[in-house]
Amino acid sequence: MTTRTFDNIRNFSIVAHIDHGKSTLADRLIQTTGTLSAREMTEQVLDSMDIERERGITIKAQTVRLEYLAEDGKTYILNLMDTPGHVDFAYEVSRSLAACEGSLLVVDASQGVEAQTLANVYQAIDANHEIVPVLNKIDLPAADPDRIKEQIEEVIGIDASDAVPISAKTGLNIEAVLEAIVKKLPPPKGDETAPLKALLVDSWYDAYLGVVVLVRVIDGVLKKGMTIKMMGTNASHGVDKVGVFTPKMRDIGQLGPGEVGFFTGSIKEVADTRVGDTITDDRKPTASALPGFKPVQPVVFCGLFPVDAAEFENLRGAMGRLRLNDASFSYEMETSAALGFGFRCGFLGLLHLEIIQERLEREFNLDLISTAPSVVYHLKMTDGSIKELHNPADMPDVMKIETIEEPWIRATILTPDEYLGAVLKLCQDRRGVQIDLNYVGKRAMVVYDLPLNEVVFDFYDRLKSISKGYASFDYHISDYREGDLVKMSVLVNAEPVDALSMLVHRGRAESRGRAMCEKLKDLIPPHMFQIPVQAAIGGKIIARETIRALRKDVTAKCYGGDASRKRKLLDKQKEGKKRMRQFGKVDIPQEAFIAALKMDS
Ligand SMILES: Nc1nc2c(ncn2[C@@H]2O[C@H](COP(=O)(O)OP(=O)(O)OP(=O)(O)O)[C@@H](O)[C@H]2O)c(=O)[nH]1
């Protein structure tokens, strides 16, 4: 067995803060290497999902194989691995990075280093990547490449003297990027005579081909017709097709060491393929699996219920369809006294939650009520057992709980100096513990440890609003810590609304309860009777508001005459009704469930 270097291959990814031009550069690289015709280039190629494009973020990792004739006269195969740009998908990012040897670090030359730049580049450094800094958007008048170079050296601590100044938009200097990839990034190494060992980087469901698996071959050869084994799940599958993306799918029959491509076979569900798993030859397995494999765990849960109970089966069908392509999304049936039949769903983070909810509503035309997002708590019971709590409504008797642990995150925030005070206050208000405060050029960089449950509702929105959109934020889950947490229930007209119950820190329970009652008072329309709104811990009421009785005739304003206007108003009222839920005798509008949880004190 001999390990050798595959000199004509380079595997790289692009790391960048959101909007710094990763997709535009990727498109330029594809175009410059002539992989697609100009007509095919009209759309951004790598971001393929609608919602991704609308939100300008990349969710599913994809990859493209480029062929580049370099200045040295040789033709190179360049595999560009696209990485998801958001923290919720950090594990997928780390697997994509593990599949290559180097990264292009794209920094907007008019903006400089941002929180995600740091988080992503540190991940690339952890993956032992060689890093080529690229300064993008130098066509902008505000671009200051020299200052940004200094910033990269100072903050990230890598040599930026050879950083490539480009404009991905105008196509300026793209050749120089390709040359840097060839000259600076190391080629892959591997042993083609060894048993197959490949990293499962990503997988998705294709209507024609079934499950498509993206892999990076480390050793051996992945061939059409062979039987492979996934070492994490111990499942074996026949291989039907082996190929690469150019970015169109092209069959090439086999992939050798250092190569990146896809295969299809007898795999039924995306859930059967775990990102990070090792793929080997079923008949001649490799001795050791690749390190670092961990199944992804949902960290945020919420209930999703159809507004119209008759839509329950449609919702179940839609969730099944989404899960086909997203194994990290989980759901199980749940019944709520107030909301009826629905599902308890698990997500990788808040963005993931929003994306799934939006797709259910948009692609499947469902009207949904979502309950408060909750993190996963670890309960240590008095009998010594450990329980995971996904839903505050399921909280066991407090007498049986010894301690409650909650997940904490480490957050990195970059903000212009003038908003620093407000940012620190926000973190402090959310039980944050300051770890570091530094300067990156003219901007402050603060590192905080925060309980995830304080971040889960509206932290990011608040951060953006207090910094006028200038602060950037990134986080990762760090650990579980014990907290003095209590379950707060909300009662509307003396009926507990389980969908609004939540775990809060004891020290904040009263102010949260008060804020919640005040909010609900505004959100719940007056009825024909008086409605008390209360917050309680155990049997103890900690806050109360009253919605005064009101008899309101919506058509009263239309003095008889205009029938069409009258009908419009009644229709509008009916529309409003549809989005309400009855709790005992009280109608609560759907918006109330999320709005009540936002704490914009
Ligand atoms: N002026 C200028 N604008 C650019 C340049 N490169 C990209 N842009 C613009 O910057 C915006 C963001 O570019 P994208 O390529 O979508 O950014 P991205 O980093 O891929 O963003 P995510 O996919 O969300 O991670 C778009 O409006 C681009 O047109 C450039 O060189 N100059």
Coordinates of C-alpha atoms and ligand atoms in Angstrom, one line a residue, residues 17-24 44 47 56-58 136-137 139-140 167-169, ligand 1:
H17 CA -19.7 36.2 6.1
I18 CA -23.2 36.3 4.6
D19 CA -23.4 38.7 1.6
H20 CA -19.7 39.1 1.1
G21 CA -20.0 37.5 -2.3
K22 CA -19.4 33.8 -1.9
S23 CA -22.1 32.7 -4.4
T24 CA -21.1 35.4 -6.9
Q44 CA -26.9 31.9 -9.6
D47 CA -27.9 28.5 -4.4
G56 CA -29.7 35.1 0.3
I57 CA -28.4 32.2 2.3
T58 CA -27.0 28.9 1.3
N136 CA -14.0 41.1 -2.9
K137 CA -16.0 44.1 -4.1
D139 CA -15.1 47.9 -7.5
L140 CA -16.9 49.7 -4.7
S167 CA -14.5 42.0 -8.0
A168 CA -16.7 38.9 -8.3
K169 CA -19.4 41.2 -9.8
Ligands
LIG1 N1 -20.2 45.7 -6.0 C1 -20.0 44.4 -5.8 N2 -21.1 43.7 -5.4 C2 -20.8 42.4 -5.3 C3 -19.6 41.8 -5.6 N3 -19.7 40.4 -5.4 C4 -21.0 40.2 -4.9 N4 -21.6 41.4 -4.9 C5 -23.0 41.5 -4.4 O1 -23.1 41.3 -3.0 C6 -24.4 40.6 -2.7 C7 -24.1 39.3 -2.0 O2 -23.5 38.4 -2.9 P1 -23.6 36.8 -2.8 O3 -22.7 36.3 -3.7 O4 -25.1 36.4 -2.9 O5 -23.2 36.6 -1.3 P2 -23.0 35.3 -0.5 O6 -21.7 35.5 0.3 O7 -23.0 34.1 -1.4 O8 -24.2 35.2 0.4 P3 -24.7 33.8 1.1 O9 -25.1 32.9 -0.1 O10 -25.9 34.4 1.7 O11 -23.7 33.3 2.0 C8 -25.1 40.5 -4.1 O12 -26.0 41.5 -4.2 C9 -24.0 40.6 -5.1 O13 -24.4 41.1 -6.3 C10 -18.5 42.6 -6.1 O14 -17.4 42.2 -6.4 N5 -18.8 43.9 -6.2

